[in-house]
Amino acid sequence: MPFYSLSQNAIHLPGLITDLGLILITASIAVIIFKKLKQPLVLGYLVAGFLAGNNFHFFPTVEKTHDVSIWAEIGVIFLLFSLGLEFSFKKLTKVGGTASITALTQIVCMVLLGYTVGQLMGWTNMDSLFLGVILSISSTTIILKAFEELGVKSQKFAGNVIGSLIVQDILAILMMVLLSTVAVSSQFSGSELIFAILKLIFFLILWFILGIFFIPSFLNKAKHLLTDEMLLIISIALCLLMVIFAASAGFSPGLGAFIMGSIIAETTESEHIEKLIKPVKDLFGAIFFVSVGMLINPQTLVTYYVPVIILTLVTIFGQSISSTIGSLLSGQPLKQSIQAGMSLSQIGEFSFIIATLGLSLKVTQDFLYPVVVAVSAITTFTTPYMIKFSTPFAAFVEDKLPKRWVKQIERYSAYTQAIKPTSLWKSYIFDYTRQVTINTVLAVAIILLSRFYLLPFTEELKLPFSSIITALVTLMFLLPFLWAISLKRINKEAVQNLIQERKYRGAIIIMFIARMLLSVFLIGFMLNKIISPFFGIIMFFLAIFVYITYTKQINQFYYRLEDHFLKNFKENGKESKPKIERQNLTPWDGHIASFVVPCDSVFSGHTIEDLKIRERFGINIAFIKRENKTVYIPSKTELIYPQDELHVIGTDLQVNEFKKYLENHLISTDNSDMEIVLWKLDIKNTSFVNKSIKDSLIREETNGIIVGVEHNGHRMLNPKSSYILHDSDVVWIVGDKNKIKSFIEE
């Protein structure tokens, strides 16, 4: 029934507004109920979506589901943008190997399992193939929301899960290309897949390099002009700009949002932007989960209940087991592997996209999409419980497995995670690949920009010899990068040592020749795209002449570009963090977690020694990040300030206890009943005699300030915490009258 048709005189509101109001009202009621029941809020959003959807007829329903789907897509964009802000490129590289092995194992196993199950149910080859791919991709948005609600993002396994999700999303794009090729041509095209992989790598490197080069510089120079409102608008604009670029290149909009988030995460404003974007993310994220709930159709569950039940079980158990195996193979301990596997036991937004792809290409039958939606809805409900019970289940499995197996897993984990010395040859190969790849991508980008934008512009201006002018301009920009590809020295120290060994000498010479040939190829590629072969030969020799003449200037220009990039990449302090490796702590279930000290935390203004963090929680503070400064291995006298980012080392249990204490012990801001007084405390015949002010805990227990001490007729203002109290002393305290009286009476 129309929600706004209450009377004939009612003002007509656009359906977009009434639908949004209905969604948010329903979601508000549902999440309050679920919060009261201590259930994950994401389940409340799903229930709200079901109640507001067209499949439930005893409640006002949303009229324009198409508009809601657009909002939901915006929600995915902001969720992935926020994910990128939290997990920068540096963080992703630290879990890259582990995450990649976990994700690859899961995808391969689930594609094969899904295809087999589809065949056993009598589905066609194409339906079975699409089903396998659909079941192989876990839901990034659902897991992130569940992690946030359950408060497990600081636990050790969460990093592996989130890294696996990013790898899955990237692989999902490649699989969509492969499915499109197979659906259209009914055959596998290896060249299409290789081209898609190269295209993805090209754009990822290009976006990252350009983003790090320009965005941190822009934010730093405009920092003194930016208000919170301006910074929010600029960050959203940058996010959507990258979304447009990604969509134009044929990639997922969510991938573009994640890339921009990861770029901004390398700036000094990342934490500020993350806080500003959170309300926007929460709003559109709620709409996304409500939209998923709107797709729940009880009739579909009844009609296709057998496939839905089978595929739900396949998803939950298949994803959990395959992810656990992948995590174990990557070297993670048994507990973290089971936690990661059970967290990845659902399908979500990418599964919807792939199912829609099959319908649009008309290669899958109509029943596949509603079945996928039903499985997704059910597994979304089960996800929070799978995460919640993964820890006790891991303890149960570890207790029931033969001790010999558990020891073998621990040894394998410790071995794979151990730091191994990198040989000079591997170091040289890594530096060689990085330098050649990055500069080749930049060179190709310059050539393509000139071909598709600069050349048409010069032709439109009807300039004489427009192609020659375009080629000269392109060559001018290319020369620094061609020099870096062909002649810039790579890891000088490693080369000097390797060249003395005969077995490496030939390989190094061949690799140098390959760099030279690559430079020649790029020049030829540029000339072929812009100019005729005759002028191309002239231009080639001109390039050599220009380089020989201006070698020094070209080299200096390149080094300025490189220094600017490295400065932006390192300036937020993340690059200079101490190399405390999570792998070394693996046998003890320890890991590094970070927490921001709230402004009203009881920690603020106290030293590490006063807080007794290690004694109370069993954790160590590895380092403290404070604005642009990083305090490594802080001493016991280091003060904790509001908004400090504490990076602590401990087990999941220790980290959780510390997290709860940090969140629950805040300085009360309700001063309505507080009476601040200057109170005189006579120390004579009390337990405080012969104790220091610090050991007496007077300040902590009264939440007051000791402003003075009278000793033998002498007065001391603001005494030091090390001062020893004497039997004849009188202490003056400023604080809440009720708390001071209560303390004295005790």
XYZ file of C-alpha atoms in Angstrom, residues 72-484:
413
model
C 23.036 -0.296 -2.330
C 25.771 -0.050 -4.956
C 26.824 3.276 -3.415
C 26.913 1.456 -0.075
C 29.310 -1.146 -1.475
C 31.502 1.670 -2.821
C 31.756 3.395 0.552
C 32.274 0.129 2.418
C 35.216 -0.771 0.175
C 36.541 2.791 0.299
C 36.565 2.580 4.098
C 38.245 -0.817 3.870
C 40.995 0.712 1.740
C 41.468 3.482 4.317
C 42.043 0.877 7.020
C 44.253 -1.457 4.963
C 46.868 0.416 2.995
C 49.103 -1.103 0.326
C 51.816 -1.660 2.925
C 49.463 -3.632 5.158
C 48.195 -5.681 2.232
C 51.700 -6.621 1.147
C 52.376 -7.984 4.641
C 49.531 -10.501 4.362
C 49.765 -10.840 0.590
C 51.314 -14.309 0.450
C 49.120 -15.763 3.168
C 45.975 -14.144 1.784
C 46.723 -15.190 -1.804
C 47.252 -18.851 -0.928
C 44.091 -18.887 1.198
C 42.007 -17.213 -1.493
C 43.358 -19.333 -4.367
C 42.805 -22.583 -2.477
C 39.269 -21.569 -1.594
C 38.343 -20.470 -5.112
C 39.772 -23.534 -6.867
C 38.110 -25.938 -4.421
C 34.741 -24.185 -4.496
C 34.615 -23.810 -8.293
C 35.222 -27.549 -8.666
C 32.801 -28.412 -5.855
C 30.091 -26.071 -7.137
C 30.377 -27.386 -10.681
C 30.199 -30.991 -9.434
C 27.142 -30.298 -7.271
C 25.422 -28.552 -10.185
C 26.034 -31.565 -12.416
C 24.731 -33.959 -9.751
C 21.518 -31.906 -9.520
C 21.046 -32.225 -13.287
C 21.889 -28.636 -14.206
C 23.457 -27.691 -17.533
C 27.207 -27.242 -17.926
C 26.880 -23.452 -18.091
C 24.619 -23.282 -15.015
C 27.042 -25.524 -13.140
C 30.061 -23.442 -14.194
C 28.421 -20.197 -13.111
C 27.325 -21.857 -9.868
C 30.897 -22.898 -9.070
C 32.201 -19.351 -9.566
C 29.273 -17.882 -7.582
C 29.956 -20.148 -4.601
C 33.684 -19.384 -4.612
C 33.494 -15.678 -3.703
C 32.877 -14.673 -0.095
C 31.166 -11.394 0.827
C 33.486 -8.539 1.742
C 30.735 -6.220 2.977
C 28.969 -8.817 5.130
C 32.202 -9.975 6.787
C 33.383 -6.429 7.435
C 30.081 -5.526 9.077
C 30.104 -8.711 11.147
C 33.717 -8.079 12.227
C 32.796 -4.562 13.262
C 29.726 -5.681 15.214
C 31.534 -8.537 16.948
C 34.639 -6.454 17.657
C 37.125 -8.936 16.202
C 38.911 -6.696 13.673
C 41.905 -6.449 16.027
C 42.296 -10.221 16.259
C 45.087 -11.957 14.422
C 42.999 -13.930 11.920
C 41.126 -10.819 10.721
C 44.100 -9.575 8.689
C 44.275 -12.844 6.758
C 40.510 -12.818 6.153
C 40.429 -9.254 4.840
C 43.497 -9.825 2.667
C 41.851 -12.970 1.258
C 38.691 -11.000 0.467
C 40.656 -8.438 -1.530
C 42.440 -11.179 -3.469
C 39.067 -12.844 -4.096
C 37.554 -9.620 -5.419
C 40.450 -9.167 -7.831
C 40.203 -12.792 -8.990
C 36.423 -12.413 -9.325
C 36.996 -9.729 -11.953
C 39.229 -12.096 -13.916
C 36.697 -14.917 -13.621
C 33.940 -12.631 -14.890
C 36.049 -11.933 -17.971
C 36.616 -15.660 -18.412
C 32.913 -16.464 -17.971
C 31.948 -13.802 -20.499
C 34.387 -15.279 -23.004
C 33.172 -18.839 -22.432
C 29.503 -17.775 -22.584
C 29.862 -15.865 -25.850
C 32.235 -18.184 -27.711
C 31.375 -21.437 -25.877
C 35.095 -22.076 -25.571
C 37.969 -21.101 -23.295
C 40.130 -18.237 -24.561
C 43.508 -18.160 -22.875
C 44.557 -14.987 -24.690
C 41.511 -13.126 -23.320
C 42.370 -14.165 -19.784
C 46.043 -13.215 -20.128
C 45.063 -9.849 -21.577
C 42.640 -9.277 -18.669
C 45.368 -10.083 -16.121
C 47.892 -7.768 -17.792
C 45.279 -5.036 -18.068
C 44.447 -5.320 -14.374
C 48.117 -5.229 -13.327
C 48.745 -2.254 -15.629
C 45.936 -0.154 -14.176
C 46.636 -1.110 -10.565
C 50.274 -0.013 -10.857
C 49.381 3.135 -12.801
C 46.674 4.236 -10.350
C 48.885 3.536 -7.375
C 51.917 5.424 -8.725
C 49.924 8.481 -9.859
C 47.786 8.481 -6.730
C 50.761 8.426 -4.355
C 52.573 11.030 -6.475
C 49.795 13.637 -6.509
C 47.248 13.109 -3.710
C 49.473 13.339 -0.579
C 51.125 16.488 -1.990
C 47.749 18.075 -2.678
C 46.403 17.275 0.797
C 49.552 18.549 2.519
C 49.646 21.841 0.637
C 45.926 22.468 1.171
C 45.928 21.215 4.771
C 45.720 24.671 6.366
C 42.736 25.553 4.159
C 40.699 22.381 4.641
C 37.809 22.230 7.069
C 36.149 18.930 7.977
C 33.400 19.643 5.469
C 35.866 20.353 2.652
C 37.982 17.304 3.486
C 34.903 15.056 3.452
C 33.774 16.398 0.074
C 37.260 16.085 -1.421
C 37.738 12.514 -0.175
C 34.343 11.423 -1.553
C 35.139 13.177 -4.832
C 38.459 11.330 -5.102
C 36.719 8.040 -4.303
C 34.065 8.520 -6.987
C 36.678 9.735 -9.476
C 38.559 6.465 -9.092
C 35.260 4.575 -9.317
C 34.639 6.262 -12.677
C 38.149 5.395 -13.873
C 37.734 1.769 -12.794
C 34.339 1.431 -14.485
C 35.691 3.056 -17.676
C 38.537 0.540 -17.712
C 36.050 -2.334 -17.367
C 36.611 -3.101 -13.692
C 34.343 -3.222 -10.672
C 33.443 0.182 -9.156
C 34.171 -1.333 -5.750
C 37.734 -2.089 -6.850
C 38.221 1.567 -7.765
C 36.893 2.668 -4.371
C 39.239 0.283 -2.583
C 42.244 1.496 -4.613
C 41.532 5.134 -3.750
C 41.071 4.249 -0.089
C 44.444 2.484 -0.094
C 46.080 5.516 -1.725
C 44.610 7.948 0.811
C 45.681 5.542 3.580
C 49.273 6.490 2.695
C 48.647 10.163 3.548
C 48.847 11.986 6.874
C 45.106 12.719 6.680
C 44.020 9.084 6.436
C 42.808 8.717 10.023
C 40.953 12.029 9.887
C 39.252 11.093 6.603
C 38.370 7.658 7.981
C 36.489 9.278 10.874
C 34.723 11.741 8.582
C 33.624 9.065 6.113
C 32.308 6.659 8.778
C 28.780 8.179 9.054
C 28.420 8.150 5.259
C 29.622 4.551 5.124
C 27.229 3.522 7.893
C 24.241 5.135 6.154
C 24.751 3.629 2.714
C 26.063 0.377 4.162
C 22.790 -0.012 6.057
C 20.886 0.557 2.809
C 22.974 -2.142 1.128
C 22.166 -4.754 3.758
C 18.495 -3.745 3.746
C 18.460 -4.175 -0.044
C 19.833 -7.711 0.379
C 17.033 -8.466 2.817
C 14.481 -7.162 0.298
C 15.544 -9.917 -2.085
C 14.467 -12.651 0.332
C 11.457 -14.356 -1.254
C 9.726 -17.044 0.837
C 8.109 -18.457 -2.314
C 11.526 -19.135 -3.806
C 12.586 -20.902 -0.639
C 9.523 -23.136 -0.922
C 9.825 -23.855 -4.662
C 13.568 -24.487 -4.717
C 14.045 -25.533 -1.111
C 16.084 -28.619 -2.023
C 18.751 -26.776 -4.093
C 18.752 -23.934 -1.540
C 19.394 -26.330 1.366
C 22.054 -28.273 -0.553
C 23.878 -25.146 -1.753
C 23.675 -23.525 1.675
C 25.366 -26.547 3.247
C 27.903 -26.696 0.414
C 28.690 -23.015 0.901
C 29.028 -23.109 4.685
C 31.028 -26.321 4.930
C 32.853 -26.042 1.601
C 33.998 -22.460 2.158
C 34.985 -23.160 5.758
C 36.982 -26.313 5.011
C 38.678 -25.048 1.817
C 39.621 -21.716 3.445
C 40.950 -23.489 6.512
C 43.080 -25.769 4.327
C 44.347 -22.773 2.341
C 45.220 -20.890 5.503
C 47.067 -23.926 6.889
C 48.994 -24.296 3.625
C 50.001 -20.632 3.854
C 51.578 -21.304 7.239
C 48.941 -19.994 9.641
C 48.442 -21.794 12.976
C 45.500 -24.153 13.418
C 43.430 -21.756 15.532
C 43.756 -18.800 13.144
C 43.142 -21.057 10.135
C 39.846 -22.350 11.532
C 38.796 -18.820 12.523
C 39.560 -17.533 9.024
C 37.832 -20.480 7.342
C 34.618 -20.146 9.328
C 34.566 -16.381 8.735
C 34.610 -16.865 4.949
C 31.593 -19.187 4.872
C 29.109 -17.111 2.846
C 28.443 -15.574 -0.555
C 27.445 -11.991 -1.233
C 27.578 -9.012 -3.563
C 29.982 -10.443 -6.165
C 27.859 -13.577 -6.354
C 24.862 -11.389 -7.245
C 26.897 -9.649 -9.935
C 28.039 -12.947 -11.463
C 24.506 -14.369 -11.351
C 23.222 -11.208 -13.069
C 25.957 -11.603 -15.705
C 24.657 -15.064 -16.540
C 21.100 -13.746 -16.953
C 22.188 -10.797 -19.106
C 24.203 -13.093 -21.385
C 21.206 -15.488 -21.460
C 23.376 -18.505 -20.718
C 21.896 -19.424 -17.335
C 18.337 -20.316 -16.422
C 16.027 -17.951 -14.528
C 15.972 -19.977 -11.313
C 19.710 -19.547 -10.632
C 19.509 -15.920 -9.464
C 16.724 -16.352 -6.835
C 18.430 -19.507 -5.542
C 21.702 -17.580 -5.162
C 19.881 -14.759 -3.356
C 18.277 -17.237 -0.959
C 21.613 -18.934 -0.227
C 23.247 -15.549 0.283
C 20.522 -14.435 2.682
C 20.772 -17.615 4.759
C 24.573 -17.580 4.890
C 24.472 -13.893 5.812
C 22.368 -14.876 8.834
C 24.807 -17.637 9.767
C 28.014 -15.619 9.252
C 28.056 -13.781 12.623
C 27.452 -17.051 14.446
C 30.172 -18.827 12.447
C 32.622 -16.081 13.409
C 31.456 -16.047 17.023
C 31.780 -19.799 17.501
C 34.987 -20.212 15.477
C 37.189 -19.679 18.546
C 35.587 -22.359 20.784
C 35.327 -24.707 17.791
C 39.045 -24.213 17.068
C 39.827 -25.073 20.690
C 37.605 -28.165 20.392
C 39.336 -29.339 17.198
C 42.776 -28.713 18.677
C 41.828 -30.742 21.738
C 40.409 -33.669 19.714
C 43.143 -33.880 17.067
C 46.078 -36.186 17.791
C 48.794 -34.253 19.602
C 51.282 -35.366 16.980
C 49.241 -33.650 14.256
C 48.961 -30.431 16.255
C 52.735 -30.376 16.823
C 53.386 -30.941 13.118
C 51.080 -28.043 12.214
C 52.865 -25.804 14.728
C 56.291 -26.746 13.332
C 55.150 -26.162 9.755
C 53.642 -22.801 10.712
C 56.780 -21.689 12.539
C 58.983 -22.797 9.625
C 56.961 -21.057 6.900
C 56.612 -17.865 8.933
C 60.238 -17.662 9.995
C 62.325 -14.847 8.594
C 64.759 -16.255 6.061
C 67.737 -14.346 4.719
C 67.206 -13.028 1.223
C 70.000 -13.889 -1.199
C 71.665 -11.192 -3.281
C 70.313 -12.782 -6.451
C 66.702 -12.694 -5.202
C 67.203 -9.123 -4.032
C 68.489 -8.137 -7.472
C 65.630 -9.918 -9.256
C 63.076 -8.135 -7.055
C 64.615 -4.692 -7.619
C 65.003 -5.385 -11.348
C 61.374 -6.450 -11.746
C 60.080 -3.509 -9.716
C 62.088 -0.871 -11.594
C 61.398 -2.220 -15.070
C 57.700 -2.909 -14.441
C 56.846 0.466 -12.897
C 58.664 2.504 -15.514
C 57.265 0.403 -18.366
C 53.726 0.985 -17.104
C 54.347 4.734 -16.904
C 55.878 4.781 -20.376
C 52.966 2.863 -21.915
C 50.515 5.174 -20.139
C 52.214 8.242 -21.620
C 52.131 6.709 -25.107
C 48.448 5.799 -24.879
C 47.492 9.223 -23.501
C 49.335 10.881 -26.365
C 47.718 8.609 -28.922
C 44.131 8.980 -27.740
C 44.120 12.540 -26.382
C 47.102 14.652 -27.457
C 47.149 13.580 -31.137
C 43.394 14.265 -31.717
C 43.837 17.620 -29.950
C 46.721 18.729 -32.213
C 44.830 17.487 -35.279
C 41.733 19.416 -34.232
C 43.838 22.580 -33.962
C 44.967 21.860 -37.532
C 48.599 22.363 -36.606
C 51.131 21.616 -39.364
C 52.912 18.317 -38.813
C 50.582 17.547 -35.913
C 51.790 13.950 -35.662
C 55.447 15.015 -35.507
C 54.663 17.592 -32.815
C 52.781 14.962 -30.830
C 55.655 12.498 -31.177
C 58.202 15.099 -30.011
C 56.150 16.039 -26.960
C 55.607 12.360 -26.138
C 59.302 11.623 -26.534
C 60.202 14.475 -24.202
C 58.069 12.952 -21.436
C 59.212 9.401 -22.221
C 62.980 9.916 -22.062
C 63.361 9.905 -18.230
C 61.440 6.648 -17.951
C 63.248 5.056 -20.895
C 66.529 5.930 -19.184
C 65.293 4.292 -15.964
